[in-house]
Amino acid sequence: MEKQPIIEFRGVTKRFDVRTILDKVDFQIYEGEVTTLIGLSGTGKSVTLKHIIGLLKPDEGQILYRGKPIDQMTKKEWNAYIGQISYMFQNNALFDSMTIVENVSLPLRQTTRLGKKEIAKKAMAAIEQTELTEVFDKYPSELSGGMQKRAALARALVTDPSIVLFDEPTTGQDPIRKNAILGMVAEYQNRFGFTALLISHEIPDVYFISNRILALYGKKIVFQGTPDEFEEFEHPFREEILTSLESLQEDITGLYSKRHFKVRYQTDLSKRQPDAMYAVAAFAVDDLDTIIEHMGHDAAQEIIRALGSYINKHFGAVGGFSSRQTINEYATVLPYSDLDEAERIMADFKRDFREHGLPDLKSLQKGEKPDEDHFEFSILAGLAQGKPQIEIESVMEFARFNQTPIARFQCERGGKTQ
Amino acid sequence: MAAENLSAQDPSDEVALPKPGNPFTWLFHPFGARAIRINGNLGAIAIFFFRAFILIFNPKQFSAIIQQIYFIGAKSAQIVMLVGFFTGMVLGLQLYHVLVKFGSVGVLGTAVALSLIREMGPVLTAIMITARAGSAMTAEIGIQRISEQIDALSTMRIDPVGFLISPRIAAAVISFPILTTLFDWIGILGGWVSGCLLLGVNSGAYYYRVVSATELSDITGGLIKSLVFGLLVVTICCFQGFYTHMRTDSYGARSVSLSTTSAVVLSCVMILISDYVVTTFIL
């Protein structure tokens, strides 16, 4: 049976005066999924989101919620529909004359009949989840941009919505914080099971948390499908947007995008003899949920990033190239090394990484359970040998299968030990 | 739906230009367009006011109304008293020099009290509150509009008119008459200081004239005026801030500053116009 979309745009056109912003836009959003809308600045991504929440009305076409056009809803149906949607604005839209706890509790105070104690409890729970406990009584202008973003996220989630619209939640954040926010979105989506639609430029990071990608280009949706399908998408959109964003990402991190990783793999190995050998290493940060629980999203992202940067530095020096594959996983190809040599390189990496690979964990510790005695997490690595005619995916799968802990970190209260 | 409400009240709907050819059409078009725009604005402001007024009657408004009474009323009290005192003193001084020519300084109390209670109290109080609280309201709501805080309310199922405007209207209904009464009292005291203490009019005669000449209809007339001014000032100031994003002559912070200026000027003009209209009805 075909899956029914929770929200559907059918031929939606929006004009501001004579300027057409959206031209017969069609797309679907499915329940319980994270859908990411990407596109150039000023192409109507926020306009699209504002149509869903009713802040804008289409000039032509229809928006359907579970098959029912929202412009034909009765007041009761409309209230029920809008009551399950939260919207996180690009500029946060926090009330600057209210403290963080007042901002977060505002929708509960105004739209529910909960008692004061219950409202305070729920608001503080949302504040704790977004790691803002220390600043709950401060005003938005007293917080950093990242904290304001998290406060807006707490306000969006406090009503337990079933659909959350995120309008560029990572704008203006540093790379660690950007990934932390995306990680937070993914974690809450997993935990609460809401349907998420987010606008983001964080390519390729956003692929790791998205079930579906929508590409808005030339006033139309030119692509909708899974991130993997999007990797294969051939369109001028890719040339104009993705290539520049991916190149920027590579310049910053030194790591390849998944697509460039594949291209490099194919170009490097297609020239080799069929019996030539190469090695693939698969790395992963294990127990990511435990790290987030104890140290918070920022620290988790810093650990992932530190691992990526160390892999790139170490294996890049011996001719390898690496890419981030999932939210906590990296892959490295050593095109001119057989398994024995790869094992030697890995042994060196293991030793170096244990000693210098991770930042000081004490300074990162900000999670929900910072006072517990200790917790552990591991870095896994596995090697596999491949041949040019074998698909990279199957070699990587084999490397994953061979993964064993190369470093185990035991974090005690107030510091780290290995 | 929020979008429906906004579009229904769009105060800046442009009127299409006439087709070229007919010189009469070209001649009258600017007047007609302006008249239609003013008519549209009046309709929008009326709907805005009635929606806000209806939404006052919600138990969740209580604490917000108290806060606004504090802001509009309590925080304006000092400036109203200061202005009231010196207005009374000036009235006492001027009227003394007029009345002394006719040998009627004994009616100084009557002249001061009736001038203040019937006219100057309500008008000057409203103008002072416009300058102090009205401009702040426009700026605050305008900034909330351009920073999408008002849109955020709509997305949270909170009616922005009920949340932001209704408490202010309720607070104005309560605060304006109280502040006007305060102005009148302090003004009469000011008149006594200049007339009796400084110029030697008999204090007993002054107060006797104040009490004997002032009738209940004078007081209720003044309070009705203050109520009308309060509703006008708050509605105009809130409306200007609420729809600051629909200005066609400016955007962003500049639109907030222009809306604030418009709100103050329009409020003052409307206070004086409505003063004449209300006086005509109550006399």
XYZ file of C-alpha atoms in Angstrom, chain B residues 2 12 19 23 25 27 36-37 43 58 61 70 79 96 114 124 143 169 180 190 192 212 225:
23
model
C -4.069 34.131 10.811
C -1.778 49.492 2.464
C -5.843 53.730 -17.874
C -7.924 63.650 -18.263
C -9.779 60.410 -14.393
C -7.157 64.647 -12.282
C -10.198 54.745 -0.735
C -6.984 54.161 1.208
C -12.246 49.933 8.340
C -10.420 36.199 28.887
C -5.558 38.466 30.417
C 1.488 49.657 35.721
C 4.885 63.206 34.472
C -5.896 86.142 37.866
C -13.779 74.134 35.084
C -3.220 67.281 28.226
C 9.970 45.713 16.742
C -6.812 48.655 25.593
C -7.061 62.603 34.233
C -1.280 74.434 41.156
C -4.157 77.599 44.341
C -19.681 75.091 44.319
C -13.462 62.468 27.117
